[in-house]
PDB file of C-alpha atoms in Angstrom:
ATOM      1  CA  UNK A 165      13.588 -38.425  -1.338  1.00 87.00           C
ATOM      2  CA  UNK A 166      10.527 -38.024  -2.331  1.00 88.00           C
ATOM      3  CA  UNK A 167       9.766 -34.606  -3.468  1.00 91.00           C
ATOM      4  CA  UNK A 168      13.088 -34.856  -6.369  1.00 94.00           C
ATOM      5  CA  UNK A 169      12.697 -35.219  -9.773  1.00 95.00           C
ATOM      6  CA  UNK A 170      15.388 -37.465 -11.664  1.00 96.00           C
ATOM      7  CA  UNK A 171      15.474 -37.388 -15.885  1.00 96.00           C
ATOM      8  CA  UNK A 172      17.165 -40.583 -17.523  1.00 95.00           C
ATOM      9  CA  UNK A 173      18.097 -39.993 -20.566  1.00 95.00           C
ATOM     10  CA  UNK A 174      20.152 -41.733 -23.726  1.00 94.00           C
ATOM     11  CA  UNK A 175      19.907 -41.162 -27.280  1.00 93.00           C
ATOM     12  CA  UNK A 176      19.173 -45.298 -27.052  1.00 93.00           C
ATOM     13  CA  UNK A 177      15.287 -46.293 -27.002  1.00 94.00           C
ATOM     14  CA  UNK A 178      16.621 -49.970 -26.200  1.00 95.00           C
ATOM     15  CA  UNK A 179      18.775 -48.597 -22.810  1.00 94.00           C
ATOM     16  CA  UNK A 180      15.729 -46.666 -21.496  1.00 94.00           C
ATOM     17  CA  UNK A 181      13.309 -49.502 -21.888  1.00 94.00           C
ATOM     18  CA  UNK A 182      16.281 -51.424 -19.491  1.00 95.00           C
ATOM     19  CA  UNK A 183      16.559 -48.550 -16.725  1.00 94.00           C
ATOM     20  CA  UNK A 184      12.367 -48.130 -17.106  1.00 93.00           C
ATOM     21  CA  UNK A 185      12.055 -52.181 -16.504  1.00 93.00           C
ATOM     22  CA  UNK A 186      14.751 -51.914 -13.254  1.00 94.00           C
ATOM     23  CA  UNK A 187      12.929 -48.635 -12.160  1.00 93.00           C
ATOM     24  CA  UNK A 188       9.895 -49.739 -12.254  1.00 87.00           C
ATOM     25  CA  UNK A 189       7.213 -47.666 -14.195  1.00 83.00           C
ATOM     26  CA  UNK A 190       5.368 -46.688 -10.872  1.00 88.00           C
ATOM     27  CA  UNK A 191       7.868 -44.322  -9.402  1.00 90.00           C
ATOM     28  CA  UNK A 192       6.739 -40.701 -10.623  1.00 90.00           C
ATOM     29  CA  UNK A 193      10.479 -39.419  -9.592  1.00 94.00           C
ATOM     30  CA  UNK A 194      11.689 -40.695 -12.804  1.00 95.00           C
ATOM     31  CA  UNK A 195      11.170 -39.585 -16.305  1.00 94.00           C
ATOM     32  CA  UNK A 196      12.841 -41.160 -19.549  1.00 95.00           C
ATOM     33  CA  UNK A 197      13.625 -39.112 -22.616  1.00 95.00           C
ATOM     34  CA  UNK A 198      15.514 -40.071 -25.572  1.00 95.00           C
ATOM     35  CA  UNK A 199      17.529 -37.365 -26.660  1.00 94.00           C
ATOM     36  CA  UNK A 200      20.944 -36.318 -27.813  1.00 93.00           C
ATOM     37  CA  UNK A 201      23.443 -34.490 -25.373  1.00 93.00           C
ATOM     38  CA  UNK A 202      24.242 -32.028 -27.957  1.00 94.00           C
ATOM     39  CA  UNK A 203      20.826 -30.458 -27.888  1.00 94.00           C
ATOM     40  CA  UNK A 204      19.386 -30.772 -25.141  1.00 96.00           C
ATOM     41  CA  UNK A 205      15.571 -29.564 -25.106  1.00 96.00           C
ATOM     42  CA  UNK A 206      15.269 -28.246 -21.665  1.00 97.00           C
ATOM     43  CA  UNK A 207      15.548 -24.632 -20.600  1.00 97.00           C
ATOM     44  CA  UNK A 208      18.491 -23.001 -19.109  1.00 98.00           C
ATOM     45  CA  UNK A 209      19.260 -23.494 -15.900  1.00 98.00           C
ATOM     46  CA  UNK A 210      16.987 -26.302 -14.899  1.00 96.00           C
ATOM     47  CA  UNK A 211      19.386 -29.069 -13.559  1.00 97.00           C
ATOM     48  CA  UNK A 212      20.940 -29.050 -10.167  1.00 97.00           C
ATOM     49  CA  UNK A 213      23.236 -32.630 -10.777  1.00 98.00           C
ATOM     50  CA  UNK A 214      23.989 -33.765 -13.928  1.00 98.00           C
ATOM     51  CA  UNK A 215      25.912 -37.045 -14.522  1.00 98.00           C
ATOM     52  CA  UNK A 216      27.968 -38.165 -17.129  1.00 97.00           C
ATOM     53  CA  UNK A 217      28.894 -41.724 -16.950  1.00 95.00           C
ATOM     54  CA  UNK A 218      31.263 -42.592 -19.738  1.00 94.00           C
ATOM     55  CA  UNK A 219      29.782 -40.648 -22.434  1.00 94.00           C
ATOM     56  CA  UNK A 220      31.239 -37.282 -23.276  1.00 97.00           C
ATOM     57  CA  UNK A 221      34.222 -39.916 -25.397  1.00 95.00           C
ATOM     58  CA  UNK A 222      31.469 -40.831 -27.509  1.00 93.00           C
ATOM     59  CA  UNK A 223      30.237 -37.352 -28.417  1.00 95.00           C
ATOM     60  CA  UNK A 224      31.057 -35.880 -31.978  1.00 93.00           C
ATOM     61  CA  UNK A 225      30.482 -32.258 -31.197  1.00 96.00           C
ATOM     62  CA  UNK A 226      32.187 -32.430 -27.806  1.00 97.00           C
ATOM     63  CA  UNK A 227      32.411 -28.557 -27.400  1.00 97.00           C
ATOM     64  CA  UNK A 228      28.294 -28.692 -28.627  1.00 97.00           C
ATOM     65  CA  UNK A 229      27.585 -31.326 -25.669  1.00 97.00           C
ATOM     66  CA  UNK A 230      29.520 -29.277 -23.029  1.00 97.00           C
ATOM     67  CA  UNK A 231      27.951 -25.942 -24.011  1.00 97.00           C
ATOM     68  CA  UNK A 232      24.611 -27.530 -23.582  1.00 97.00           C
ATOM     69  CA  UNK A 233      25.149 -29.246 -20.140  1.00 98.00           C
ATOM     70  CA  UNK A 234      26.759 -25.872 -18.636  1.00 98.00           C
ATOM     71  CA  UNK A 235      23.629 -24.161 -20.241  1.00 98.00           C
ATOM     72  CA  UNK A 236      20.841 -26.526 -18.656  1.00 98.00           C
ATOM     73  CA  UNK A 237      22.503 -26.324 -15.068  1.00 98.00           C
ATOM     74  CA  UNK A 238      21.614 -24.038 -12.673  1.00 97.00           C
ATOM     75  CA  UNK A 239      24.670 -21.710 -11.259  1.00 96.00           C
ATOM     76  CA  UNK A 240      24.870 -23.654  -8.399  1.00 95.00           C
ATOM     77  CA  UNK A 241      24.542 -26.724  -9.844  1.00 97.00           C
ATOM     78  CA  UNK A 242      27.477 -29.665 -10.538  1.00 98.00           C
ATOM     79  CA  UNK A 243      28.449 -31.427 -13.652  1.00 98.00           C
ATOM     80  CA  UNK A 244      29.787 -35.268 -12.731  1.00 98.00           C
ATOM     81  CA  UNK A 245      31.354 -37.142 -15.973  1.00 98.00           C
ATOM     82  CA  UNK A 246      33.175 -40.286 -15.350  1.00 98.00           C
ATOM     83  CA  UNK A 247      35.924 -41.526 -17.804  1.00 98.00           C
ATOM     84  CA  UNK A 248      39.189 -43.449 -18.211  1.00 95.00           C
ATOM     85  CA  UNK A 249      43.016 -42.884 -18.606  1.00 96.00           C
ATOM     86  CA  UNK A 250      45.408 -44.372 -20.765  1.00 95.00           C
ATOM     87  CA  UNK A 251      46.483 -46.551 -18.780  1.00 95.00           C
ATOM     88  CA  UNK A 252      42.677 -48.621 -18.458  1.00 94.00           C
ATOM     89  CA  UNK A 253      43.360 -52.476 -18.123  1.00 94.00           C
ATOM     90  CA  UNK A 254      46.458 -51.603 -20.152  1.00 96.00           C
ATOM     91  CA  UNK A 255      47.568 -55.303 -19.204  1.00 97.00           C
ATOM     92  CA  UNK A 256      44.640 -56.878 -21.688  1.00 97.00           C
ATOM     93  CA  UNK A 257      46.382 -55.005 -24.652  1.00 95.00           C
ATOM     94  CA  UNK A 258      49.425 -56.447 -23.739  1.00 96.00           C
ATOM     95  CA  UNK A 259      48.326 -59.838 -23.201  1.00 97.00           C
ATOM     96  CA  UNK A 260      46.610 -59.899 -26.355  1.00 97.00           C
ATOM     97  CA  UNK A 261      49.902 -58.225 -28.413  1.00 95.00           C
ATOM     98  CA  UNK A 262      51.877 -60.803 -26.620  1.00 97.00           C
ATOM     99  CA  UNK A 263      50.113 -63.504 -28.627  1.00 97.00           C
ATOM    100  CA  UNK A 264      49.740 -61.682 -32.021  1.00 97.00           C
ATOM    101  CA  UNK A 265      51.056 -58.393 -32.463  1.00 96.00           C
ATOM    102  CA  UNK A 266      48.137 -57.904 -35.031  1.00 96.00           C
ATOM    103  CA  UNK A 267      45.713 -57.230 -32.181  1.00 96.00           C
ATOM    104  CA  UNK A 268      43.684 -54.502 -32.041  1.00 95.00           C
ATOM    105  CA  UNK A 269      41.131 -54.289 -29.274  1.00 94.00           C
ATOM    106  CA  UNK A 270      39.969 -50.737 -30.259  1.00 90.00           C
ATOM    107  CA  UNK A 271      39.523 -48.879 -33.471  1.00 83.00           C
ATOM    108  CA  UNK A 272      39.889 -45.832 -31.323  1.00 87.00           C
ATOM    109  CA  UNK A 273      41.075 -45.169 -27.812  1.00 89.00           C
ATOM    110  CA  UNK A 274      38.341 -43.084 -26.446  1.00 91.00           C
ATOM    111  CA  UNK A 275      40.369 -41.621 -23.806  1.00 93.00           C
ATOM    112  CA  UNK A 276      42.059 -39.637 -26.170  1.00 94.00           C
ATOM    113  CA  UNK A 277      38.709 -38.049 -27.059  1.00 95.00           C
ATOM    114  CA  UNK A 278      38.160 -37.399 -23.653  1.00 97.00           C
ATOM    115  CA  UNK A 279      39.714 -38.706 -20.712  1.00 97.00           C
ATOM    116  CA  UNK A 280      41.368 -38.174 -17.745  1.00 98.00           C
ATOM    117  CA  UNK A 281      44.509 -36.784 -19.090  1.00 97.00           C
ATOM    118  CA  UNK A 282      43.014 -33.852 -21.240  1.00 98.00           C
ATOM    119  CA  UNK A 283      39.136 -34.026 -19.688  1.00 98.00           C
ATOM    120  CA  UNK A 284      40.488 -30.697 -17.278  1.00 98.00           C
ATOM    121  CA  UNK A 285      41.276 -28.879 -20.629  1.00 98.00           C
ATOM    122  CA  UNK A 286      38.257 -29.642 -22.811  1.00 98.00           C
ATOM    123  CA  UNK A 287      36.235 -28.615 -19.731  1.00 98.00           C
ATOM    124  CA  UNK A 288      37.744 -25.699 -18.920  1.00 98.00           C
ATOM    125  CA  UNK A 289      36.011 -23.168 -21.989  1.00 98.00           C
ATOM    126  CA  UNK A 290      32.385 -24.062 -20.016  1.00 97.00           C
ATOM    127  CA  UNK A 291      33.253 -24.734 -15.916  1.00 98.00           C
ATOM    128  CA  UNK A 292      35.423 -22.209 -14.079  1.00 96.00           C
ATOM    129  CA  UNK A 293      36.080 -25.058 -11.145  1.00 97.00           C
ATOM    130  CA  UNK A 294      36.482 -28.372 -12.188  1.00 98.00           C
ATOM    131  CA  UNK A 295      38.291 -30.954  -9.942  1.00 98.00           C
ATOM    132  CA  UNK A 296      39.499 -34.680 -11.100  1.00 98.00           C
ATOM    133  CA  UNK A 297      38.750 -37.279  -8.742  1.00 97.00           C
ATOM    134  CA  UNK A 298      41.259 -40.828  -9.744  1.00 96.00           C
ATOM    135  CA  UNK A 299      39.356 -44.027  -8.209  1.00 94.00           C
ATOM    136  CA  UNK A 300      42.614 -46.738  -7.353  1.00 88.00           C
ATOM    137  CA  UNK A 301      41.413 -49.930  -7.986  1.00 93.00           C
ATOM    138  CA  UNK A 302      42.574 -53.441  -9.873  1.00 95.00           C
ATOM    139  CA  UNK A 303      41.372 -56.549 -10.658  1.00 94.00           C
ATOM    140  CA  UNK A 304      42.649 -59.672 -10.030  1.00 95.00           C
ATOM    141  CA  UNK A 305      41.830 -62.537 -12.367  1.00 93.00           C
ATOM    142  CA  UNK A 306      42.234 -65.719 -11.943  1.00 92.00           C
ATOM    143  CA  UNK A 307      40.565 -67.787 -14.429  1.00 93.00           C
ATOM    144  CA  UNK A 308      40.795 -67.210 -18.276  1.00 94.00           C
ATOM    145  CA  UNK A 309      36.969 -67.748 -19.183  1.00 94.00           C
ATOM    146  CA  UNK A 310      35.661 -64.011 -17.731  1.00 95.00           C
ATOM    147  CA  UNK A 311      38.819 -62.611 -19.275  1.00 96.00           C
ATOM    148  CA  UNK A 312      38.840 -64.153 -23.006  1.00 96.00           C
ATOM    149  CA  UNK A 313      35.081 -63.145 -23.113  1.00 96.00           C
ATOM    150  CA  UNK A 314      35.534 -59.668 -22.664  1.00 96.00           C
ATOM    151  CA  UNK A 315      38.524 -59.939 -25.133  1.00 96.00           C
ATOM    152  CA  UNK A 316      36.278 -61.567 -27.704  1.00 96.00           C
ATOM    153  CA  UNK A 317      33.482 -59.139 -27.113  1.00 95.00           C
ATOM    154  CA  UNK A 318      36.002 -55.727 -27.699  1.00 94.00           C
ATOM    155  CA  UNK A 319      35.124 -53.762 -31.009  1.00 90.00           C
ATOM    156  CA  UNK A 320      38.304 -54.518 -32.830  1.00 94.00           C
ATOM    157  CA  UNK A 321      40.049 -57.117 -34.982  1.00 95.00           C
ATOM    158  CA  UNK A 322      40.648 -59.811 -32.523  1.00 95.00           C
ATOM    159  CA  UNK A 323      37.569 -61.973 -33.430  1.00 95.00           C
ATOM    160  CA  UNK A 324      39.275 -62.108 -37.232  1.00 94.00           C
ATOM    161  CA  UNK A 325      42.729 -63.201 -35.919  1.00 95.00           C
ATOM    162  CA  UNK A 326      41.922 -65.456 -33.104  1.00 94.00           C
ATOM    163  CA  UNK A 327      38.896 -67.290 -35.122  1.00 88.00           C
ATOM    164  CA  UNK A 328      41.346 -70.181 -36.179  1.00 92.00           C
ATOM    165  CA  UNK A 329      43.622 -69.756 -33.316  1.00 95.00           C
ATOM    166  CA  UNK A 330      41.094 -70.096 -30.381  1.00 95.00           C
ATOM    167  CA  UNK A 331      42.168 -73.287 -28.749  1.00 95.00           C
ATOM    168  CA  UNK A 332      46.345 -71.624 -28.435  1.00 97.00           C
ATOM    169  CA  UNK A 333      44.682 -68.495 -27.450  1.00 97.00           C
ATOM    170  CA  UNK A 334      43.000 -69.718 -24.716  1.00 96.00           C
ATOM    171  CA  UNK A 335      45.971 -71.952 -23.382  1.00 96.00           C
ATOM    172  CA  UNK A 336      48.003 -68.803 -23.608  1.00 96.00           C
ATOM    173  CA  UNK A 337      45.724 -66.701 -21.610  1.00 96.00           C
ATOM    174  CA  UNK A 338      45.172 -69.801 -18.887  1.00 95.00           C
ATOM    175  CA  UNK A 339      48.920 -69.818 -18.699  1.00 94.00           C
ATOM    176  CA  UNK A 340      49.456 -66.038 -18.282  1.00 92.00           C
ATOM    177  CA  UNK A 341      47.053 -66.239 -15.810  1.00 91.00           C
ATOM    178  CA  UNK A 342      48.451 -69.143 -13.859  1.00 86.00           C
ATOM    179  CA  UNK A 343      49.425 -67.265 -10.773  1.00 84.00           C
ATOM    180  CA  UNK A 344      46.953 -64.383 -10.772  1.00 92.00           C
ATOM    181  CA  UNK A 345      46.342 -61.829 -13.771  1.00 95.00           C
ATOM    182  CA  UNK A 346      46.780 -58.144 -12.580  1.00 96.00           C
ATOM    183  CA  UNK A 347      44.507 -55.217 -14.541  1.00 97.00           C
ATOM    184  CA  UNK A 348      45.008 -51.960 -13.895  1.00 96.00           C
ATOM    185  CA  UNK A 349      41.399 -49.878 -13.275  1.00 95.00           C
ATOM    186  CA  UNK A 350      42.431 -46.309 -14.173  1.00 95.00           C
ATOM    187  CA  UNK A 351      39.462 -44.443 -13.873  1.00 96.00           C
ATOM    188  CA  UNK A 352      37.808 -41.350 -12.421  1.00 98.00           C
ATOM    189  CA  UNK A 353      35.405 -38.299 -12.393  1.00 98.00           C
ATOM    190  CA  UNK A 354      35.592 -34.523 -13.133  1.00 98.00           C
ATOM    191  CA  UNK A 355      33.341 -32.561 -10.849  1.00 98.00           C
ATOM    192  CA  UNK A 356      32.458 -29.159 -12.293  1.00 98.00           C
ATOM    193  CA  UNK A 357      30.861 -26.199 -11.598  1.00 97.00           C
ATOM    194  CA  UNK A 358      30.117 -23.018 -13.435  1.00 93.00           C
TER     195      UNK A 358
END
């Protein structure tokens, strides 16, 4: 519509340059602030939507960030964050154990920050009504290349352990993945209101 207002907004210059290149600088609708969700400079109550798409796991002050988003939205307004369970392509840990218990794909499992097992209760102190929505979903893979990227790309230790091991690695993935690879997609949103 045209007569909305949308505010994009990351405490990263470099990912607001990318959604201001895909928007297109021409569409007054949008505007693009840097800024950190744990003080946010707008007044109280001016949001009717806000959306949260993975972020409140990487907040420091997560109590900080939710007071601020329940004070910028308007009573009538929703809060949206999406996040992940424990159970989130659970199968690429195992894989990756499988070969070399040493593995470590994460320093820190951010679901246990915030996720869809305790997101309900770290809500609850700043939203009277919040519901959790699970999306079902899976992927199927099928051919190792996609799948040892994102393995190699993970903020871990695997890089350090598979850097002489490579060439095993990858015929160990391209034979667990023979007859299809199953990964588990446990995600979701909480929808909130005051």
């Amino acid at each position: 519509p045209s007569e909305i207002t949308i505010t994009l907004s990351d405490i990263s210059e470099g990912m607001l340059r990318d959604a201001r290149r895909n928007i297109g600088m021409d569409d007054s609708r949008f505007i693009f602030r840097v800024l950190d969700c744990h003080d946010l400079p707008f007044p109280d109550h001016s949001f009717d939507l806000i959306i949260a798409n993975h972020v409140l796991f990487y907040c420091e002050k997560l109590p900080s960030a939710c007071h601020e988003i329940a004070r910028v939205l308007k009573p009538s307004g929703t809060f949206l964050s999406s996040t992940y369970g424990c159970n989130h392509m659970k199968e690429i840990t195992e894989l990756v154990q499988a070969f070399d218990n040493r593995i470590v794909l994460a320093a820190e499992n951010l679901y246990e920050r915030f996720g869809l097992e305790n997101g309900q209760k770290l809500l609850s102190p700043h939203f009277t009504q919040i519901e959790c929505v699970r999306y079902e979903d899976a992927i199927i893979i099928n051919h190792a290349e996609p799948l040892i990227e994102y393995i190699l790309s993970c903020h871990g230790n695997q890089n350090q352990i598979l850097l002489d091991r490579y060439k095993d690695f990858r015929s160990f993935v391209e034979d667990k993945i023979h007859n299809n690879f199953h990964i588990t997609k446990d995600a979701g949103i909480f929808l909130c209101r005051k």
